């Protein structure tokens, strides 16, 4: 028997900016509006990061060598990428998403999954949330995005691509099975060119063809992803939207073998603690603007005191100065300390997007 469609309890939106880098360039230079624009690829052996929709009519695509694109469209205008500008928009759209939900899984600078099953704002339908997000993005960045709405990530992702640019496509659970059956095999997310060819060679052109295969046969032919295709073509995709966990603080602490009541001894122990603390920060390459000293007394009182700077604290001498000052100012005669800790927090936001490095020419 076929797997039934899982009871649709989730509302997932996939948002993807349209011709992202090219659209930012057209926004910031009105001379480029309505024209075929390629971002990158202007150098001798460079490839395009993307192209405006005007250029795509000529068959121009991401990752195409510049000379090839120029041959397809002699009027093509090449512009240099400005990653800072794209990053700025990326931060802005993520801020917009966070008005609606905290369950945001960015996939790259310009796209993300959102689980809006429990939306922070009062909306009944996910479709209206997607429309509101698109409106916010347009109003606040002057750029368009496309959105796909469904009950799982896989279908939402395919849906956002259906009506690009400026599209909004909803695939309801009831529609999912017939939608997937008629879907061309190369549209299945994760099916690359090579797999698509291999599948077509074996007579798999659509979702329906894929459905004719047993899980075992798919696994034998296509490995682990074979099993994934078996499930998704039946509308089964329970993968959660994984919110990026942003580290709020980083620290170390030590419980002493015996309580310490002597300030000099505590200072000595603090110096040792700083070694571990600094190693920890360096290993994570995270340096906050705030440092906190924590002490626990023999009678389990917890004392925490912080000091902040206007910049990330990373120098050993500064860390020592601050830590010692916090200790001296807060240690009182007669205290017996059983635990001491140091924490760094208030991190400056740093980019974790692999995309930047990946696509720089
Ligand atoms: P995409 O979302 O794949 O493409 P896009 O936003 O340009 O166009 P679409 O309307 O089809 O979504 O990628 C986002 C950005 O990432 C894109 O503008 C440029 C960059 N990029 C590269 O640098 N190299 C690549 O090979 C791809 C695919 C994208
Ligand atoms: Mg995009």
mmCIF file of C-alpha atoms and ligand atoms in Angstrom:
data_model
loop_
_atom_site.group_PDB
_atom_site.id
_atom_site.type_symbol
_atom_site.label_atom_id
_atom_site.label_comp_id
_atom_site.label_asym_id
_atom_site.label_seq_id
_atom_site.Cartn_x
_atom_site.Cartn_y
_atom_site.Cartn_z
ATOM 1 C CA UNK A 1 0.000 0.000 0.000
ATOM 2 C CA UNK A 2 1.101 3.560 -0.712
ATOM 3 C CA UNK A 3 2.177 5.710 2.164
ATOM 4 C CA UNK A 4 -0.609 8.117 2.943
ATOM 5 C CA UNK A 5 0.239 11.811 2.863
ATOM 6 C CA UNK A 6 1.295 12.707 6.394
ATOM 7 C CA UNK A 7 -1.266 14.718 8.246
ATOM 8 C CA UNK A 8 -0.342 18.245 7.349
ATOM 9 C CA UNK A 9 0.422 19.966 10.570
ATOM 10 C CA UNK A 10 3.203 22.205 9.427
ATOM 11 C CA UNK A 11 3.288 25.398 7.386
ATOM 12 C CA UNK A 12 6.588 25.860 5.602
ATOM 13 C CA UNK A 13 7.599 28.772 3.390
ATOM 14 C CA UNK A 14 10.649 28.857 1.129
ATOM 15 C CA UNK A 15 11.680 32.370 0.144
ATOM 16 C CA UNK A 16 14.216 33.045 -2.622
ATOM 17 C CA UNK A 17 15.210 36.446 -3.986
ATOM 18 C CA UNK A 18 14.882 36.944 -7.746
ATOM 19 C CA UNK A 19 18.103 37.221 -9.780
ATOM 20 C CA UNK A 20 19.585 38.335 -6.491
ATOM 21 C CA UNK A 21 22.989 39.903 -7.246
ATOM 22 C CA UNK A 22 21.759 41.281 -10.593
ATOM 23 C CA UNK A 23 18.623 42.753 -9.045
ATOM 24 C CA UNK A 24 20.702 44.570 -6.414
ATOM 25 C CA UNK A 25 22.901 45.991 -9.190
ATOM 26 C CA UNK A 26 19.859 47.176 -11.157
ATOM 27 C CA UNK A 27 18.362 48.724 -8.043
ATOM 28 C CA UNK A 28 21.538 50.661 -7.267
ATOM 29 C CA UNK A 29 22.209 51.761 -10.850
ATOM 30 C CA UNK A 30 19.024 52.728 -12.702
ATOM 31 C CA UNK A 31 20.944 52.695 -16.012
ATOM 32 C CA UNK A 32 20.851 48.912 -15.747
ATOM 33 C CA UNK A 33 17.094 48.591 -15.306
ATOM 34 C CA UNK A 34 15.423 46.611 -18.087
ATOM 35 C CA UNK A 35 18.777 45.584 -19.543
ATOM 36 C CA UNK A 36 20.589 42.253 -19.780
ATOM 37 C CA UNK A 37 23.046 42.336 -16.882
ATOM 38 C CA UNK A 38 25.601 39.767 -15.777
ATOM 39 C CA UNK A 39 27.283 39.957 -12.381
ATOM 40 C CA UNK A 40 30.885 38.755 -12.593
ATOM 41 C CA UNK A 41 32.367 37.025 -15.589
ATOM 42 C CA UNK A 42 33.927 40.188 -16.963
ATOM 43 C CA UNK A 43 37.481 38.969 -16.525
ATOM 44 C CA UNK A 44 39.176 36.723 -19.041
ATOM 45 C CA UNK A 45 38.291 33.373 -17.582
ATOM 46 C CA UNK A 46 35.587 34.392 -15.141
ATOM 47 C CA UNK A 47 32.135 32.875 -14.797
ATOM 48 C CA UNK A 48 28.897 34.705 -14.045
ATOM 49 C CA UNK A 49 27.484 34.600 -10.546
ATOM 50 C CA UNK A 50 24.040 35.330 -11.974
ATOM 51 C CA UNK A 51 22.234 37.303 -14.677
ATOM 52 C CA UNK A 52 19.171 39.536 -14.830
ATOM 53 C CA UNK A 53 15.952 38.055 -16.201
ATOM 54 C CA UNK A 54 16.437 40.163 -19.338
ATOM 55 C CA UNK A 55 19.694 38.287 -19.920
ATOM 56 C CA UNK A 56 18.192 34.891 -19.164
ATOM 57 C CA UNK A 57 15.999 35.165 -22.248
ATOM 58 C CA UNK A 58 19.196 34.626 -24.210
ATOM 59 C CA UNK A 59 19.928 31.433 -22.329
ATOM 60 C CA UNK A 60 22.383 33.036 -19.955
ATOM 61 C CA UNK A 61 22.758 31.263 -16.601
ATOM 62 C CA UNK A 62 24.752 31.273 -13.357
ATOM 63 C CA UNK A 63 28.232 29.755 -13.624
ATOM 64 C CA UNK A 64 28.412 30.321 -17.378
ATOM 65 C CA UNK A 65 31.778 31.572 -18.661
ATOM 66 C CA UNK A 66 31.670 35.274 -19.523
ATOM 67 C CA UNK A 67 32.782 34.818 -23.140
ATOM 68 C CA UNK A 68 30.027 32.304 -23.755
ATOM 69 C CA UNK A 69 27.410 34.643 -22.300
ATOM 70 C CA UNK A 70 28.690 37.499 -24.438
ATOM 71 C CA UNK A 71 28.373 35.299 -27.529
ATOM 72 C CA UNK A 72 24.758 34.542 -26.676
ATOM 73 C CA UNK A 73 23.962 38.192 -25.989
ATOM 74 C CA UNK A 74 26.366 40.761 -27.443
ATOM 75 C CA UNK A 75 24.631 43.616 -25.556
ATOM 76 C CA UNK A 76 25.222 41.946 -22.195
ATOM 77 C CA UNK A 77 26.480 44.385 -19.548
ATOM 78 C CA UNK A 78 29.036 42.941 -17.121
ATOM 79 C CA UNK A 79 29.217 44.385 -13.628
ATOM 80 C CA UNK A 80 31.568 43.500 -10.807
ATOM 81 C CA UNK A 81 30.062 41.811 -7.751
ATOM 82 C CA UNK A 82 29.651 43.955 -4.626
ATOM 83 C CA UNK A 83 29.368 41.370 -1.882
ATOM 84 C CA UNK A 84 28.916 43.937 0.888
ATOM 85 C CA UNK A 85 25.748 45.189 -0.779
ATOM 86 C CA UNK A 86 24.363 41.639 -1.072
ATOM 87 C CA UNK A 87 25.271 40.858 2.514
ATOM 88 C CA UNK A 88 23.425 43.970 3.666
ATOM 89 C CA UNK A 89 20.243 42.884 1.886
ATOM 90 C CA UNK A 90 20.680 39.371 3.263
ATOM 91 C CA UNK A 91 20.796 40.691 6.824
ATOM 92 C CA UNK A 92 17.728 42.823 6.125
ATOM 93 C CA UNK A 93 15.601 39.984 4.762
ATOM 94 C CA UNK A 94 16.549 37.761 7.686
ATOM 95 C CA UNK A 95 15.411 40.530 10.007
ATOM 96 C CA UNK A 96 12.107 40.634 8.105
ATOM 97 C CA UNK A 97 11.703 36.843 8.447
ATOM 98 C CA UNK A 98 12.284 37.092 12.181
ATOM 99 C CA UNK A 99 9.188 39.279 12.560
ATOM 100 C CA UNK A 100 7.134 36.248 11.571
ATOM 101 C CA UNK A 101 9.008 33.316 13.110
ATOM 102 C CA UNK A 102 12.216 32.348 14.875
ATOM 103 C CA UNK A 103 12.349 29.068 12.973
ATOM 104 C CA UNK A 104 14.440 30.311 10.058
ATOM 105 C CA UNK A 105 16.910 28.130 8.174
ATOM 106 C CA UNK A 106 18.982 30.204 5.744
ATOM 107 C CA UNK A 107 20.289 28.183 2.792
ATOM 108 C CA UNK A 108 22.356 30.959 1.292
ATOM 109 C CA UNK A 109 22.446 34.741 1.260
ATOM 110 C CA UNK A 110 19.191 34.986 -0.658
ATOM 111 C CA UNK A 111 17.041 32.058 0.415
ATOM 112 C CA UNK A 112 15.658 30.481 3.544
ATOM 113 C CA UNK A 113 13.109 28.047 4.868
ATOM 114 C CA UNK A 114 10.662 29.391 7.425
ATOM 115 C CA UNK A 115 8.439 27.282 9.635
ATOM 116 C CA UNK A 116 5.426 29.517 10.258
ATOM 117 C CA UNK A 117 3.212 26.887 11.880
ATOM 118 C CA UNK A 118 3.245 29.174 14.863
ATOM 119 C CA UNK A 119 3.540 32.646 13.433
ATOM 120 C CA UNK A 120 4.432 35.525 15.744
ATOM 121 C CA UNK A 121 1.886 37.719 13.987
ATOM 122 C CA UNK A 122 -1.784 36.970 13.754
ATOM 123 C CA UNK A 123 -2.360 35.290 10.384
ATOM 124 C CA UNK A 124 -4.654 32.445 9.522
ATOM 125 C CA UNK A 125 -3.068 31.304 6.269
ATOM 126 C CA UNK A 126 0.554 30.681 5.417
ATOM 127 C CA UNK A 127 -0.163 32.098 1.970
ATOM 128 C CA UNK A 128 -0.950 35.474 3.556
ATOM 129 C CA UNK A 129 2.237 35.307 5.618
ATOM 130 C CA UNK A 130 4.244 34.667 2.444
ATOM 131 C CA UNK A 131 2.527 37.597 0.727
ATOM 132 C CA UNK A 132 3.232 39.859 3.708
ATOM 133 C CA UNK A 133 6.902 38.844 3.734
ATOM 134 C CA UNK A 134 7.192 39.567 0.015
ATOM 135 C CA UNK A 135 5.571 42.968 0.580
ATOM 136 C CA UNK A 136 7.954 43.800 3.432
ATOM 137 C CA UNK A 137 10.933 42.786 1.318
ATOM 138 C CA UNK A 138 9.794 44.913 -1.617
ATOM 139 C CA UNK A 139 9.014 47.935 0.531
ATOM 140 C CA UNK A 140 12.230 47.779 2.537
ATOM 141 C CA UNK A 141 14.752 46.647 -0.076
ATOM 142 C CA UNK A 142 13.053 47.573 -3.395
ATOM 143 C CA UNK A 143 13.690 43.984 -4.484
ATOM 144 C CA UNK A 144 11.363 41.120 -5.344
ATOM 145 C CA UNK A 145 11.378 37.637 -3.902
ATOM 146 C CA UNK A 146 9.522 34.465 -4.814
ATOM 147 C CA UNK A 147 7.909 32.230 -2.236
ATOM 148 C CA UNK A 148 6.709 28.659 -2.105
ATOM 149 C CA UNK A 149 4.271 27.497 0.552
ATOM 150 C CA UNK A 150 3.558 23.919 1.546
ATOM 151 C CA UNK A 151 3.597 21.477 4.455
ATOM 152 C CA UNK A 152 7.201 20.328 3.921
ATOM 153 C CA UNK A 153 10.543 21.751 2.867
ATOM 154 C CA UNK A 154 10.897 19.780 -0.325
ATOM 155 C CA UNK A 155 7.639 20.929 -1.888
ATOM 156 C CA UNK A 156 7.976 24.515 -0.608
ATOM 157 C CA UNK A 157 11.393 24.754 -2.260
ATOM 158 C CA UNK A 158 10.143 23.519 -5.626
ATOM 159 C CA UNK A 159 7.086 25.749 -5.342
ATOM 160 C CA UNK A 160 9.102 28.949 -4.911
ATOM 161 C CA UNK A 161 10.692 28.318 -8.293
ATOM 162 C CA UNK A 162 7.473 27.731 -10.213
ATOM 163 C CA UNK A 163 6.342 31.284 -10.760
ATOM 164 C CA UNK A 164 9.645 33.190 -10.627
ATOM 165 C CA UNK A 165 10.217 36.134 -10.626
ATOM 166 C CA UNK A 166 7.928 37.697 -8.014
ATOM 167 C CA UNK A 167 5.984 34.473 -7.636
ATOM 168 C CA UNK A 168 3.918 32.988 -4.836
ATOM 169 C CA UNK A 169 2.913 29.361 -5.218
ATOM 170 C CA UNK A 170 0.986 27.319 -2.691
ATOM 171 C CA UNK A 171 0.885 23.528 -2.862
ATOM 172 C CA UNK A 172 -1.720 22.197 -0.472
ATOM 173 C CA UNK A 173 -1.387 18.702 1.008
ATOM 174 C CA UNK A 174 -4.297 17.543 -1.119
ATOM 175 C CA UNK A 175 -2.518 18.672 -4.284
ATOM 176 C CA UNK A 176 0.872 17.294 -3.325
ATOM 177 C CA UNK A 177 0.577 13.794 -4.789
ATOM 178 C CA UNK A 178 -0.598 14.824 -8.238
ATOM 179 C CA UNK A 179 1.859 17.747 -8.230
ATOM 180 C CA UNK A 180 4.754 15.383 -7.543
ATOM 181 C CA UNK A 181 3.564 12.789 -10.045
ATOM 182 C CA UNK A 182 3.551 15.244 -12.927
ATOM 183 C CA UNK A 183 6.805 16.915 -11.903
ATOM 184 C CA UNK A 184 9.698 16.487 -14.333
ATOM 185 C CA UNK A 185 12.487 14.480 -12.778
ATOM 186 C CA UNK A 186 15.099 17.240 -13.097
ATOM 187 C CA UNK A 187 12.895 19.503 -10.995
ATOM 188 C CA UNK A 188 13.250 17.207 -8.014
ATOM 189 C CA UNK A 189 15.515 19.084 -5.699
ATOM 190 C CA UNK A 190 18.724 17.166 -5.235
ATOM 191 C CA UNK A 191 18.501 15.477 -8.610
ATOM 192 C CA UNK A 192 21.465 16.974 -10.425
ATOM 193 C CA UNK A 193 22.180 16.787 -14.122
ATOM 194 C CA UNK A 194 24.053 13.504 -13.841
ATOM 195 C CA UNK A 195 21.373 11.726 -11.827
ATOM 196 C CA UNK A 196 18.643 13.131 -14.071
ATOM 197 C CA UNK A 197 20.350 11.642 -17.112
ATOM 198 C CA UNK A 198 20.841 8.312 -15.382
ATOM 199 C CA UNK A 199 17.178 8.286 -14.406
ATOM 200 C CA UNK A 200 15.987 9.186 -17.894
ATOM 201 C CA UNK A 201 18.151 6.467 -19.357
ATOM 202 C CA UNK A 202 16.170 4.070 -17.210
ATOM 203 C CA UNK A 203 12.837 5.506 -18.246
ATOM 204 C CA UNK A 204 12.247 7.803 -15.267
ATOM 205 C CA UNK A 205 11.045 11.131 -16.638
ATOM 206 C CA UNK A 206 8.440 12.223 -14.091
ATOM 207 C CA UNK A 207 7.485 11.666 -10.500
ATOM 208 C CA UNK A 208 5.014 9.050 -11.595
ATOM 209 C CA UNK A 209 7.782 7.057 -13.311
ATOM 210 C CA UNK A 210 9.839 7.331 -10.138
ATOM 211 C CA UNK A 211 6.954 5.942 -8.147
ATOM 212 C CA UNK A 212 7.094 2.714 -10.131
ATOM 213 C CA UNK A 213 10.364 1.808 -8.444
ATOM 214 C CA UNK A 214 10.720 -0.043 -5.172
ATOM 215 C CA UNK A 215 12.726 1.485 -2.366
ATOM 216 C CA UNK A 216 15.264 -1.290 -2.666
ATOM 217 C CA UNK A 217 15.791 -0.760 -6.386
ATOM 218 C CA UNK A 218 16.146 2.995 -5.940
ATOM 219 C CA UNK A 219 18.647 2.480 -3.125
ATOM 220 C CA UNK A 220 20.629 0.011 -5.225
ATOM 221 C CA UNK A 221 20.736 2.339 -8.215
ATOM 222 C CA UNK A 222 21.061 5.719 -6.539
ATOM 223 C CA UNK A 223 22.389 4.991 -3.069
ATOM 224 C CA UNK A 224 21.198 6.913 -0.062
ATOM 225 C CA UNK A 225 19.459 9.569 -2.121
ATOM 226 C CA UNK A 226 17.455 6.782 -3.777
ATOM 227 C CA UNK A 227 15.685 6.210 -0.485
ATOM 228 C CA UNK A 228 15.106 9.953 -0.135
ATOM 229 C CA UNK A 229 13.503 10.107 -3.607
ATOM 230 C CA UNK A 230 11.293 7.159 -2.721
ATOM 231 C CA UNK A 231 9.862 9.103 0.209
ATOM 232 C CA UNK A 232 9.596 12.564 -1.283
ATOM 233 C CA UNK A 233 7.823 11.447 -4.422
ATOM 234 C CA UNK A 234 5.170 10.174 -2.024
ATOM 235 C CA UNK A 235 5.044 13.538 -0.306
ATOM 236 C CA UNK A 236 6.892 12.276 2.756
ATOM 237 C CA UNK A 237 9.427 14.802 4.010
ATOM 238 C CA UNK A 238 9.558 15.294 7.750
ATOM 239 C CA UNK A 239 12.826 17.199 7.827
ATOM 240 C CA UNK A 240 12.473 20.020 10.350
ATOM 241 C CA UNK A 241 13.364 23.631 9.611
ATOM 242 C CA UNK A 242 16.599 23.947 11.509
ATOM 243 C CA UNK A 243 17.058 27.377 12.988
ATOM 244 C CA UNK A 244 20.639 28.554 13.165
ATOM 245 C CA UNK A 245 21.674 28.483 16.740
ATOM 246 C CA UNK A 246 23.396 31.719 17.432
ATOM 247 C CA UNK A 247 25.890 31.380 20.247
ATOM 248 C CA UNK A 248 25.216 33.980 22.855
ATOM 249 C CA UNK A 249 28.218 33.367 25.073
ATOM 250 C CA UNK A 250 31.344 31.303 25.399
ATOM 251 C CA UNK A 251 33.163 30.534 28.603
ATOM 252 C CA UNK A 252 35.073 28.301 30.956
ATOM 253 C CA UNK A 253 34.796 27.573 34.667
ATOM 254 C CA UNK A 254 36.646 25.600 37.297
ATOM 255 C CA UNK A 255 35.561 24.153 40.587
ATOM 256 C CA UNK A 256 38.480 24.112 43.009
ATOM 257 C CA UNK A 257 39.465 21.063 45.022
ATOM 258 C CA UNK A 258 39.439 23.227 48.125
ATOM 259 C CA UNK A 259 37.760 26.561 48.717
ATOM 260 C CA UNK A 260 40.109 29.533 48.303
ATOM 261 C CA UNK A 261 39.940 32.589 50.554
ATOM 262 C CA UNK A 262 43.233 34.216 49.637
ATOM 263 C CA UNK A 263 43.200 36.925 46.966
ATOM 264 C CA UNK A 264 46.727 36.180 45.737
ATOM 265 C CA UNK A 265 45.893 32.509 45.332
ATOM 266 C CA UNK A 266 42.698 33.396 43.514
ATOM 267 C CA UNK A 267 44.634 35.686 41.183
ATOM 268 C CA UNK A 268 46.990 32.828 40.406
ATOM 269 C CA UNK A 269 44.086 30.533 39.609
ATOM 270 C CA UNK A 270 42.514 33.270 37.522
ATOM 271 C CA UNK A 271 45.644 33.495 35.371
ATOM 272 C CA UNK A 272 45.435 29.775 34.667
ATOM 273 C CA UNK A 273 41.770 30.147 33.850
ATOM 274 C CA UNK A 274 42.580 32.920 31.390
ATOM 275 C CA UNK A 275 44.839 30.534 29.449
ATOM 276 C CA UNK A 276 41.983 28.091 28.953
ATOM 277 C CA UNK A 277 39.527 30.908 28.300
ATOM 278 C CA UNK A 278 41.654 32.491 25.610
ATOM 279 C CA UNK A 279 42.325 29.137 23.958
ATOM 280 C CA UNK A 280 38.587 28.542 23.870
ATOM 281 C CA UNK A 281 37.865 31.908 22.243
ATOM 282 C CA UNK A 282 40.617 31.418 19.713
ATOM 283 C CA UNK A 283 39.455 27.936 18.837
ATOM 284 C CA UNK A 284 35.956 29.252 18.158
ATOM 285 C CA UNK A 285 37.212 32.489 16.655
ATOM 286 C CA UNK A 286 34.605 34.279 18.750
ATOM 287 C CA UNK A 287 35.477 37.347 20.772
ATOM 288 C CA UNK A 288 32.709 39.193 22.552
ATOM 289 C CA UNK A 289 32.617 42.804 23.669
ATOM 290 C CA UNK A 290 31.640 41.806 27.189
ATOM 291 C CA UNK A 291 33.578 39.762 29.744
ATOM 292 C CA UNK A 292 31.992 38.273 32.815
ATOM 293 C CA UNK A 293 33.619 36.879 35.929
ATOM 294 C CA UNK A 294 31.595 34.388 37.909
ATOM 295 C CA UNK A 295 32.377 33.206 41.421
ATOM 296 C CA UNK A 296 30.568 30.736 43.580
ATOM 297 C CA UNK A 297 31.144 30.955 47.314
ATOM 298 C CA UNK A 298 31.333 28.103 49.793
ATOM 299 C CA UNK A 299 27.738 28.827 50.794
ATOM 300 C CA UNK A 300 26.682 28.602 47.128
ATOM 301 C CA UNK A 301 26.153 32.274 46.564
ATOM 302 C CA UNK A 302 26.811 33.163 42.934
ATOM 303 C CA UNK A 303 28.452 36.448 42.065
ATOM 304 C CA UNK A 304 28.638 37.549 38.418
ATOM 305 C CA UNK A 305 30.146 40.832 37.330
ATOM 306 C CA UNK A 306 30.704 42.087 33.792
ATOM 307 C CA UNK A 307 32.665 44.712 31.970
ATOM 308 C CA UNK A 308 32.159 45.788 28.364
ATOM 309 C CA UNK A 309 34.229 47.507 25.715
ATOM 310 C CA UNK A 310 33.128 49.114 22.479
ATOM 311 C CA UNK A 311 35.006 46.421 20.547
ATOM 312 C CA UNK A 312 35.623 42.672 20.741
ATOM 313 C CA UNK A 313 38.004 41.820 23.583
ATOM 314 C CA UNK A 314 40.739 39.549 22.229
ATOM 315 C CA UNK A 315 44.101 40.740 23.580
ATOM 316 C CA UNK A 316 45.555 38.740 26.426
ATOM 317 C CA UNK A 317 46.704 41.800 28.344
ATOM 318 C CA UNK A 318 43.268 43.364 28.168
ATOM 319 C CA UNK A 319 41.574 40.134 29.197
ATOM 320 C CA UNK A 320 43.951 39.908 32.175
ATOM 321 C CA UNK A 321 43.364 43.523 33.181
ATOM 322 C CA UNK A 322 39.604 43.192 33.051
ATOM 323 C CA UNK A 323 39.462 39.811 34.783
ATOM 324 C CA UNK A 324 41.752 40.920 37.597
ATOM 325 C CA UNK A 325 39.859 44.143 38.070
ATOM 326 C CA UNK A 326 36.578 42.252 38.290
ATOM 327 C CA UNK A 327 38.117 39.935 40.850
ATOM 328 C CA UNK A 328 39.664 42.650 43.009
ATOM 329 C CA UNK A 329 36.528 44.798 42.946
ATOM 330 C CA UNK A 330 34.238 41.998 43.927
ATOM 331 C CA UNK A 331 36.209 39.820 46.262
ATOM 332 C CA UNK A 332 35.618 40.580 49.883
ATOM 333 C CA UNK A 333 37.691 39.591 52.852
ATOM 334 C CA UNK A 334 36.345 36.407 54.397
ATOM 335 C CA UNK A 335 34.855 34.989 51.223
ATOM 336 C CA UNK A 336 35.629 31.353 50.452
ATOM 337 C CA UNK A 337 35.472 30.715 46.721
ATOM 338 C CA UNK A 338 34.761 27.252 45.377
ATOM 339 C CA UNK A 339 34.257 28.025 41.685
ATOM 340 C CA UNK A 340 35.462 30.657 39.262
ATOM 341 C CA UNK A 341 34.431 31.206 35.632
ATOM 342 C CA UNK A 342 35.060 33.569 32.743
ATOM 343 C CA UNK A 343 32.601 34.209 29.926
ATOM 344 C CA UNK A 344 32.764 36.217 26.745
ATOM 345 C CA UNK A 345 29.505 37.513 25.283
ATOM 346 C CA UNK A 346 27.997 40.290 23.170
ATOM 347 C CA UNK A 347 29.513 39.015 19.945
ATOM 348 C CA UNK A 348 29.666 41.144 16.868
ATOM 349 C CA UNK A 349 27.663 39.440 14.149
ATOM 350 C CA UNK A 350 29.895 37.635 11.751
ATOM 351 C CA UNK A 351 29.045 36.049 8.449
ATOM 352 C CA UNK A 352 28.955 32.278 8.351
ATOM 353 C CA UNK A 353 27.875 32.087 4.748
ATOM 354 C CA UNK A 354 29.937 29.663 2.795
ATOM 355 C CA UNK A 355 28.324 31.157 -0.267
ATOM 356 C CA UNK A 356 30.544 34.196 -0.267
ATOM 357 C CA UNK A 357 33.763 32.240 -0.498
ATOM 358 C CA UNK A 358 32.252 29.736 -2.854
ATOM 359 C CA UNK A 359 31.306 32.194 -5.499
ATOM 360 C CA UNK A 360 34.067 34.753 -5.398
ATOM 361 C CA UNK A 361 35.849 34.500 -8.679
HETATM 362 P P1 LIG B 1 20.104 31.844 -6.855
HETATM 363 O O1 LIG B 1 18.974 32.087 -5.917
HETATM 364 O O2 LIG B 1 20.371 30.457 -7.285
HETATM 365 O O3 LIG B 1 19.902 32.679 -8.184
HETATM 366 P P2 LIG B 1 19.325 34.127 -8.374
HETATM 367 O O4 LIG B 1 18.786 34.706 -7.119
HETATM 368 O O5 LIG B 1 20.354 34.962 -9.066
HETATM 369 O O6 LIG B 1 18.148 33.893 -9.419
HETATM 370 P P3 LIG B 1 16.719 33.238 -9.167
HETATM 371 O O7 LIG B 1 15.737 34.308 -9.502
HETATM 372 O O8 LIG B 1 16.649 32.110 -10.133
HETATM 373 O O9 LIG B 1 16.649 32.810 -7.751
HETATM 374 O O10 LIG B 1 21.440 32.391 -6.242
HETATM 375 C C1 LIG B 1 21.474 33.568 -5.447
HETATM 376 C C2 LIG B 1 22.737 34.344 -5.715
HETATM 377 O O11 LIG B 1 23.872 33.543 -5.461
HETATM 378 C C3 LIG B 1 22.862 34.783 -7.154
HETATM 379 O O12 LIG B 1 22.221 36.031 -7.400
HETATM 380 C C4 LIG B 1 24.350 34.851 -7.333
HETATM 381 C C5 LIG B 1 24.912 33.831 -6.383
HETATM 382 N N1 LIG B 1 25.304 32.629 -7.148
HETATM 383 C C6 LIG B 1 26.624 32.505 -7.539
HETATM 384 O O13 LIG B 1 27.454 33.354 -7.208
HETATM 385 N N2 LIG B 1 26.997 31.406 -8.268
HETATM 386 C C7 LIG B 1 26.105 30.430 -8.648
HETATM 387 O O14 LIG B 1 26.480 29.468 -9.330
HETATM 388 C C8 LIG B 1 24.746 30.573 -8.225
HETATM 389 C C9 LIG B 1 23.724 29.530 -8.604
HETATM 390 C C10 LIG B 1 24.385 31.679 -7.483
HETATM 391 MG MG1 LIG B 2 17.516 33.579 -5.866
#
